[in-house]
GROMACS .gro file of C-alpha atoms in nm:
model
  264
    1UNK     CA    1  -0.983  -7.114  30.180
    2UNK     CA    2  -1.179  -7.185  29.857
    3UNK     CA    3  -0.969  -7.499  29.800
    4UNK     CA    4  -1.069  -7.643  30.162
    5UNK     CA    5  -1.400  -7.595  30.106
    6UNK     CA    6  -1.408  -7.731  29.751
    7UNK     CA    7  -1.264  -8.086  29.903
    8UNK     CA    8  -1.559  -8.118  30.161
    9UNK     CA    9  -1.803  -8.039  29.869
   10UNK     CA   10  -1.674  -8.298  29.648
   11UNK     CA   11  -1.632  -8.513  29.977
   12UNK     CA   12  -2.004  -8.483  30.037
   13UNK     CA   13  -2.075  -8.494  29.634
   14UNK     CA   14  -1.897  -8.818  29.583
   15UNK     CA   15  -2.142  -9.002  29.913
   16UNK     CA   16  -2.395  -8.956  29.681
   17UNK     CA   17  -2.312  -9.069  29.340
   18UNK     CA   18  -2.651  -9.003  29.157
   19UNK     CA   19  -2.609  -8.610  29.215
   20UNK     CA   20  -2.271  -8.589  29.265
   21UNK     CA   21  -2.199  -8.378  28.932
   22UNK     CA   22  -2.534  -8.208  29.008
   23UNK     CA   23  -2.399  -8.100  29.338
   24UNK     CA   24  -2.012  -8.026  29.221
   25UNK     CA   25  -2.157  -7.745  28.923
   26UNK     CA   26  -2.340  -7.588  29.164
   27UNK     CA   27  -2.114  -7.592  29.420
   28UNK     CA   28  -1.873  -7.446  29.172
   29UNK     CA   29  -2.054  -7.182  29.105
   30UNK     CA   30  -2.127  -7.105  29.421
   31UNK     CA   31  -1.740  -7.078  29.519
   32UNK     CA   32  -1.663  -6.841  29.217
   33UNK     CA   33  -1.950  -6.608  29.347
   34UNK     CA   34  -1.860  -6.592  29.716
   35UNK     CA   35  -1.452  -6.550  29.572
   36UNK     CA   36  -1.627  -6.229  29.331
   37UNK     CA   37  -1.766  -6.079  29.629
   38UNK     CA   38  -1.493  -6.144  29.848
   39UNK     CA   39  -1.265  -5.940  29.566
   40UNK     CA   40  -1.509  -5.662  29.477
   41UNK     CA   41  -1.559  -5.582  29.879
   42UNK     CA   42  -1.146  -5.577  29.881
   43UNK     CA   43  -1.108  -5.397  29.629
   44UNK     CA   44  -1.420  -5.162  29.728
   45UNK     CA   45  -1.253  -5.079  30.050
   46UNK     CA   46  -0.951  -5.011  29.916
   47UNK     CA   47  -1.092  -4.758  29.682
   48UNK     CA   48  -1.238  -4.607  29.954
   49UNK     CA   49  -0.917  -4.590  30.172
   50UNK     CA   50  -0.774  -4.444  29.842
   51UNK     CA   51  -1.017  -4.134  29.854
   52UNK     CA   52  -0.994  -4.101  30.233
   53UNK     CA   53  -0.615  -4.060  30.216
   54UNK     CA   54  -0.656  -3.812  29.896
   55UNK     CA   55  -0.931  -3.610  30.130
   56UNK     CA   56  -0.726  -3.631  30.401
   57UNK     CA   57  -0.443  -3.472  30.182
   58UNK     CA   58  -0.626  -3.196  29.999
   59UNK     CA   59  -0.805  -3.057  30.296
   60UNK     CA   60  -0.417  -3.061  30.494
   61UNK     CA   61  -0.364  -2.854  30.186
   62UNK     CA   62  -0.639  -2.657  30.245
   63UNK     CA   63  -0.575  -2.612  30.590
   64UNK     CA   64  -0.252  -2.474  30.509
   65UNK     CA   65  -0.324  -2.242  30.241
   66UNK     CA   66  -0.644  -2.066  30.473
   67UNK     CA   67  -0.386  -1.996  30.730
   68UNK     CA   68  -0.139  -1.830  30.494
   69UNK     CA   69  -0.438  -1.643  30.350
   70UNK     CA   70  -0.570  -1.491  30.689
   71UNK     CA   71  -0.229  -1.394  30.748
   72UNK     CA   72  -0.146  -1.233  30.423
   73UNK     CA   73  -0.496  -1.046  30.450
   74UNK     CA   74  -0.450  -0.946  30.829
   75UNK     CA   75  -0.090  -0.793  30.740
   76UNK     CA   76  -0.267  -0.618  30.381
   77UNK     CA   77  -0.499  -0.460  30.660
   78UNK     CA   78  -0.247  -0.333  30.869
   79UNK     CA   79  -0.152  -0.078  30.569
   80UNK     CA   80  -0.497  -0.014  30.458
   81UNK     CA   81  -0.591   0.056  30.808
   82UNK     CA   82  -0.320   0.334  30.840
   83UNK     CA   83  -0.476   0.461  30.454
   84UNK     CA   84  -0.821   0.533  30.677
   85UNK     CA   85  -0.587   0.700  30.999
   86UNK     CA   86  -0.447   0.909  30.735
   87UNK     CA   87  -0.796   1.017  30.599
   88UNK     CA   88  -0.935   1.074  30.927
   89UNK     CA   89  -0.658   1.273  31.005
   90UNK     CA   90  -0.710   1.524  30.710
   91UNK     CA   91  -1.076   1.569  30.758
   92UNK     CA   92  -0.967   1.670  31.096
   93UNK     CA   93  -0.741   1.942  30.964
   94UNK     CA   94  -0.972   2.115  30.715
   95UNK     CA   95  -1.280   2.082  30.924
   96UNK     CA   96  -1.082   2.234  31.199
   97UNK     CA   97  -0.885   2.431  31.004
   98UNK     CA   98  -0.622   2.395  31.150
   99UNK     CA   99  -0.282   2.539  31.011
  100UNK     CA  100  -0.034   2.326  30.733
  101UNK     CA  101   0.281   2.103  30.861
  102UNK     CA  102   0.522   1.987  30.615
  103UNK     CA  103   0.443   1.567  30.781
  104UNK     CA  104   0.069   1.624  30.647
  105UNK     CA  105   0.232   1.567  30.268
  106UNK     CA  106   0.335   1.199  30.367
  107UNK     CA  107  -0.042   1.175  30.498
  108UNK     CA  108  -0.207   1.316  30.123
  109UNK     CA  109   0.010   1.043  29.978
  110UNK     CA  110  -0.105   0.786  30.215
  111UNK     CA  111  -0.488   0.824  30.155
  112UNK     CA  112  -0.390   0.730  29.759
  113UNK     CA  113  -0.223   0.389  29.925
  114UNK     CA  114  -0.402   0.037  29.852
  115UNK     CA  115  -0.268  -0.302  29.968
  116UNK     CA  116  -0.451  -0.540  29.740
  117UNK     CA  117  -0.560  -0.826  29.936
  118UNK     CA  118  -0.586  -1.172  29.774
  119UNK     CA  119  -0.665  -1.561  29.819
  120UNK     CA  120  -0.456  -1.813  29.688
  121UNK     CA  121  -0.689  -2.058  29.476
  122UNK     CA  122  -0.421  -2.301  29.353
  123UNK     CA  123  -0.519  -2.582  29.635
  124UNK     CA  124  -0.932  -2.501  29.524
  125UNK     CA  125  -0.806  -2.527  29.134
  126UNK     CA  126  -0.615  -2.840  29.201
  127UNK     CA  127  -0.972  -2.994  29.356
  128UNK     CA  128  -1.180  -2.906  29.083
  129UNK     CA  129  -0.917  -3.067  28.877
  130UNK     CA  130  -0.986  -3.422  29.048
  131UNK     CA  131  -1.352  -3.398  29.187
  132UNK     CA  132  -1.478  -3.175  29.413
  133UNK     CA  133  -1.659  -3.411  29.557
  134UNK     CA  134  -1.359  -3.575  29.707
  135UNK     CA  135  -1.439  -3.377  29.998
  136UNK     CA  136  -1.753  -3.582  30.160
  137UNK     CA  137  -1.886  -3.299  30.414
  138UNK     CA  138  -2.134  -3.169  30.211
  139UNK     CA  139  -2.126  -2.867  30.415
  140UNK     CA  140  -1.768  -2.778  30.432
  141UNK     CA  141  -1.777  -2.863  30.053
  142UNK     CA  142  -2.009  -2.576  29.973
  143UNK     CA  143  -1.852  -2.354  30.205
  144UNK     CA  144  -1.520  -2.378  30.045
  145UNK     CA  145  -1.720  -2.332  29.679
  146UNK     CA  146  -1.822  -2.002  29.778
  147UNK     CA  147  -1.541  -1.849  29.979
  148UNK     CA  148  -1.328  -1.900  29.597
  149UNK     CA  149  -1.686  -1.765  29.450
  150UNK     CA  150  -1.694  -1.457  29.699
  151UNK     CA  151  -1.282  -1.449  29.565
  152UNK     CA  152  -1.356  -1.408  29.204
  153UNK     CA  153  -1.635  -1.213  29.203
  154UNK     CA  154  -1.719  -0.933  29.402
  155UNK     CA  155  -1.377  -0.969  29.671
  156UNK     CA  156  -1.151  -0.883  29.367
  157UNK     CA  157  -1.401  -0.664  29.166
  158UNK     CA  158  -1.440  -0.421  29.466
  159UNK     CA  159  -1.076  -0.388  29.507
  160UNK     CA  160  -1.080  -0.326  29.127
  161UNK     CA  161  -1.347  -0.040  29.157
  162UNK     CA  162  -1.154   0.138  29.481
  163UNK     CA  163  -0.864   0.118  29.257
  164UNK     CA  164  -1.019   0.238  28.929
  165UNK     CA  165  -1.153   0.538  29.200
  166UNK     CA  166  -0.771   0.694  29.254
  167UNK     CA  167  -0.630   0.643  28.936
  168UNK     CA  168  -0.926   0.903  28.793
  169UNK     CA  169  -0.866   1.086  29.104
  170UNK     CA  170  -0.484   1.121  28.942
  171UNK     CA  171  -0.594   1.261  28.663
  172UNK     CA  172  -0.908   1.460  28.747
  173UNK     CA  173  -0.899   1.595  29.102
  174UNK     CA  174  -0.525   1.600  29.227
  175UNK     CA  175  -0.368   1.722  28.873
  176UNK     CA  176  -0.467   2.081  28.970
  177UNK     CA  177  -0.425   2.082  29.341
  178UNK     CA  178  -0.066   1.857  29.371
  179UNK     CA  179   0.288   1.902  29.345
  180UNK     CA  180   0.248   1.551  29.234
  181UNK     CA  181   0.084   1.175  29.284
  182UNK     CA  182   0.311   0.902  29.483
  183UNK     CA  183   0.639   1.125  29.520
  184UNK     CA  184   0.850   1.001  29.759
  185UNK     CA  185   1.160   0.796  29.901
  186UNK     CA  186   1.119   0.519  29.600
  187UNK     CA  187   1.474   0.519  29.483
  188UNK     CA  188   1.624   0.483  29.791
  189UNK     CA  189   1.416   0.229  29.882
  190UNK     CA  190   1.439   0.036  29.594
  191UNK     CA  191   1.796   0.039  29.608
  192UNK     CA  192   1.785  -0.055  29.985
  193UNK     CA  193   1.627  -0.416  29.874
  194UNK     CA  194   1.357  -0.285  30.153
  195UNK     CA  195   1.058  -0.507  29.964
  196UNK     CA  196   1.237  -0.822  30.129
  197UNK     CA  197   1.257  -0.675  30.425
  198UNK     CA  198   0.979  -0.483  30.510
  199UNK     CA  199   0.655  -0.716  30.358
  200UNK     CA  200   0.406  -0.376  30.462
  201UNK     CA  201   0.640  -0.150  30.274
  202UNK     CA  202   0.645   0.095  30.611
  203UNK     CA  203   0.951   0.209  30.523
  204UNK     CA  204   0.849   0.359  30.138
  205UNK     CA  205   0.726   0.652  30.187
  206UNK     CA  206   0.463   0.846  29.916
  207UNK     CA  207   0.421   1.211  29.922
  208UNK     CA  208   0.146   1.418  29.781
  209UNK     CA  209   0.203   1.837  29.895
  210UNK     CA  210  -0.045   2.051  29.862
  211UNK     CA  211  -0.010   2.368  29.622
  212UNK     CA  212  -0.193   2.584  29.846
  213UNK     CA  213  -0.348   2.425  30.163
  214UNK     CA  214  -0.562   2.697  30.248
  215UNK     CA  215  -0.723   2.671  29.932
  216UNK     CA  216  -0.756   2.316  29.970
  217UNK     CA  217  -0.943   2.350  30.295
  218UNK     CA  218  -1.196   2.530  30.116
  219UNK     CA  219  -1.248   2.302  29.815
  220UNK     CA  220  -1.567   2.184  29.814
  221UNK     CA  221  -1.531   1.930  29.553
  222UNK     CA  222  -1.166   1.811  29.685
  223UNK     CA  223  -1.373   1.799  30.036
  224UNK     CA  224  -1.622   1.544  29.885
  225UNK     CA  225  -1.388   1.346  29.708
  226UNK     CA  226  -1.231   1.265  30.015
  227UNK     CA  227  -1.508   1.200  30.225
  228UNK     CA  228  -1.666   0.979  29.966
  229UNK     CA  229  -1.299   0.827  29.890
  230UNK     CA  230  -1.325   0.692  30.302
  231UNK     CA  231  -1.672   0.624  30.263
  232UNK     CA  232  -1.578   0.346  29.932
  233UNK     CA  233  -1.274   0.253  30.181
  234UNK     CA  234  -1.502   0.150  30.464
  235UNK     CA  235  -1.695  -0.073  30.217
  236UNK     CA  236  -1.447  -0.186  29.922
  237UNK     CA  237  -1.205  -0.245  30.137
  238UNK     CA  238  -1.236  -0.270  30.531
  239UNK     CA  239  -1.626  -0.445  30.519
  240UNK     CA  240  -1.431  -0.661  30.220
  241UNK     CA  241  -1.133  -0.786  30.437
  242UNK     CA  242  -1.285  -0.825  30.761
  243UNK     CA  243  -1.574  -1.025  30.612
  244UNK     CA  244  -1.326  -1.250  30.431
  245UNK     CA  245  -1.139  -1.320  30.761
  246UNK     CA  246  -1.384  -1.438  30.936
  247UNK     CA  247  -1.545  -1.639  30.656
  248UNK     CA  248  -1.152  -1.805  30.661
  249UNK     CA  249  -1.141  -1.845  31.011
  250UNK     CA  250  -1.470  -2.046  31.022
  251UNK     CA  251  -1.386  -2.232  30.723
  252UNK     CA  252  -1.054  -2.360  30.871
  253UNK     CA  253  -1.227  -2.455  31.191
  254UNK     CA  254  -1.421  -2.660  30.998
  255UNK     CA  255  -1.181  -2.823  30.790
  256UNK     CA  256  -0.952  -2.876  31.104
  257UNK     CA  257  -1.296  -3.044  31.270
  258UNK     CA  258  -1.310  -3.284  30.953
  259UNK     CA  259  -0.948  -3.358  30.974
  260UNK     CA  260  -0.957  -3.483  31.325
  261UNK     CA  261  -1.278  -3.707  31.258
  262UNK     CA  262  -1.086  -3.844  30.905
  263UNK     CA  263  -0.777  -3.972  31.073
  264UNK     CA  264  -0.893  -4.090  31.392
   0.00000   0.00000   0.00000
C-alpha cells in the first residue's frame, strides 16, 4: 500500500517542479511514520493476544487445581469429621458413665486421628514465576494472593499446632493411662496395598484401650484434655477447612466468570 501511495505523491510532486523534492522528503517521511505505527499497533496487538492466551491458560490451570483442592479437602473432612463423632462419643460415656465395650478402644484411637488438609500451590508458584499480573482482574488477582497467603500462614500453622497438641499428649497424658498410642490393624493393611484403595484410610484401624476405664472416667485432667482437645478441633481444624472451602468455591466462581468473558 505504501508503494501506491508513494507513486501519486511523486505524481503530484513532479506537476510542480519548484517543490517537487520539497514535497517528495516530506512525503517520505511521512510514509515511514504511518508504516512505524502501522507495525508497532501490529505488533502491540499481538502482544496483547499473547498475554490473553497465557491468562486464559493459567487461570484454566487454576481452575483445575481449585477443584482438585476442594475435593481433596472435602474428602480430608470426611475423616476429621468422624475424629469429632468419636470425641463426642466419649464425653458421652464418662459424663454418663456409662459402662466399658471393647469397640470404645477403636474410638480412643480415633480422637488421636488427623487428616492434614492441604492446597496445591504449584499453578500460584508457576504465576509468580512469570508475572502475577498476567491475570488483569484486579480483584480475582488479590483474591487468589491471599487464599496461597491464608495457605502458608495460619491454614498450615494451625494444623501444625493441633498436631504438635497429640504428639505431647503421647508422651504426657496417654503414657500412664494406655495400653498404647495408634495400635491397630497396620500390618495387615499395609500388606493389603489398602492406601490405593481406600484414599480415607477407613479401613486402618488405630486402637488406644484403656488401662482402667473406670478410672479414666474420673480423671479430671484426662477429662480436660479431651474436652479442650475437641475444643482446638472445632477451631484448628473444622473452622480451618470449612473456611477454606468456601473461600475456594468463590474463588473458582470467579475465575470460571473471567474465563467465560476472556474467550468469548
Amino acid at each position: 500500500m505504501i508503494p501506491f501511495f508513494r507513486k501519486i505523491r511523486k505524481k503530484m510532486a513532479d506537476d510542480n517542479k519548484p517543490i517537487k523534492y520539497l514535497r517528495y522528503a516530506i512525503g517520505e517521511i511521512v510514509l515511514v511514520v504511518i508504516g512505524i505505527l502501522i507495525a508497532l499497533q501490529i505488533n502491540n496487538w499481538n502482544e496483547k493476544q499473547k498475554l490473553k492466551t497465557e491468562e486464559i491458560e493459567i487461570l484454566q490451570n487454576f481452575q483445575k487445581s481449585f477443584k482438585n483442592d476442594i475435593n481433596g479437602l472435602n474428602r480430608a473432612m470426611v475423616t476429621n469429621r468422624r475424629v469429632k463423632n468419636s470425641m463426642n462419643l466419649l464425653i458421652d460415656y464418662i459424663e454418663h458413665d456409662l459402662p466399658y465395650q471393647d469397640s470404645l478402644k477403636y474410638h480412643f484411637g480415633k480422637t488421636n486421628t488427623q487428616w492434614l488438609m492441604a492446597i496445591n500451590p504449584s499453578v500460584f508458584e508457576s504465576l509468580k514465576s512469570k508475572d502475577l499480573n498476567l491475570i488483569s482482574n484486579d480483584s480475582l488477582r488479590e483474591k487468589i494472593i491471599n487464599l496461597y497467603s491464608w495457605s502458608n500462614g495460619s491454614f498450615t500453622t494451625d494444623q501444625n499446632r493441633y498436631r504438635d497438641i497429640l504428639e505431647d499428649a503421647s508422651k504426657n497424658i496417654y503414657n500412664t493411662r494406655f495400653n498404647a498410642f495408634w495400635q491397630g490393624n497396620y500390618e495387615v493393611w499395609k500388606l493389603n496395598n489398602s492406601f490405593s484403595k481406600d484414599y480415607t484410610t477407613d479401613s486402618l484401624i488405630s486402637e488406644m484401650g484403656p488401662l482402667d476405664f473406670e478410672k479414666l472416667k474420673k480423671d479430671h485432667e484426662y477429662i480436660y484434655f479431651l474436652k479442650s482437645l475437641r475444643s482446638r478441633y472445632n477451631w484448628y481444624i473444622e473452622v480451618n477447612a470449612e473456611g477454606m472451602i468456601n473461600l475456594l468455591n468463590e474463588i473458582l466462581d470467579d475465575t470460571e466468570k473471567e474465563l467465560a468473558i476472556l474467550t468469548n
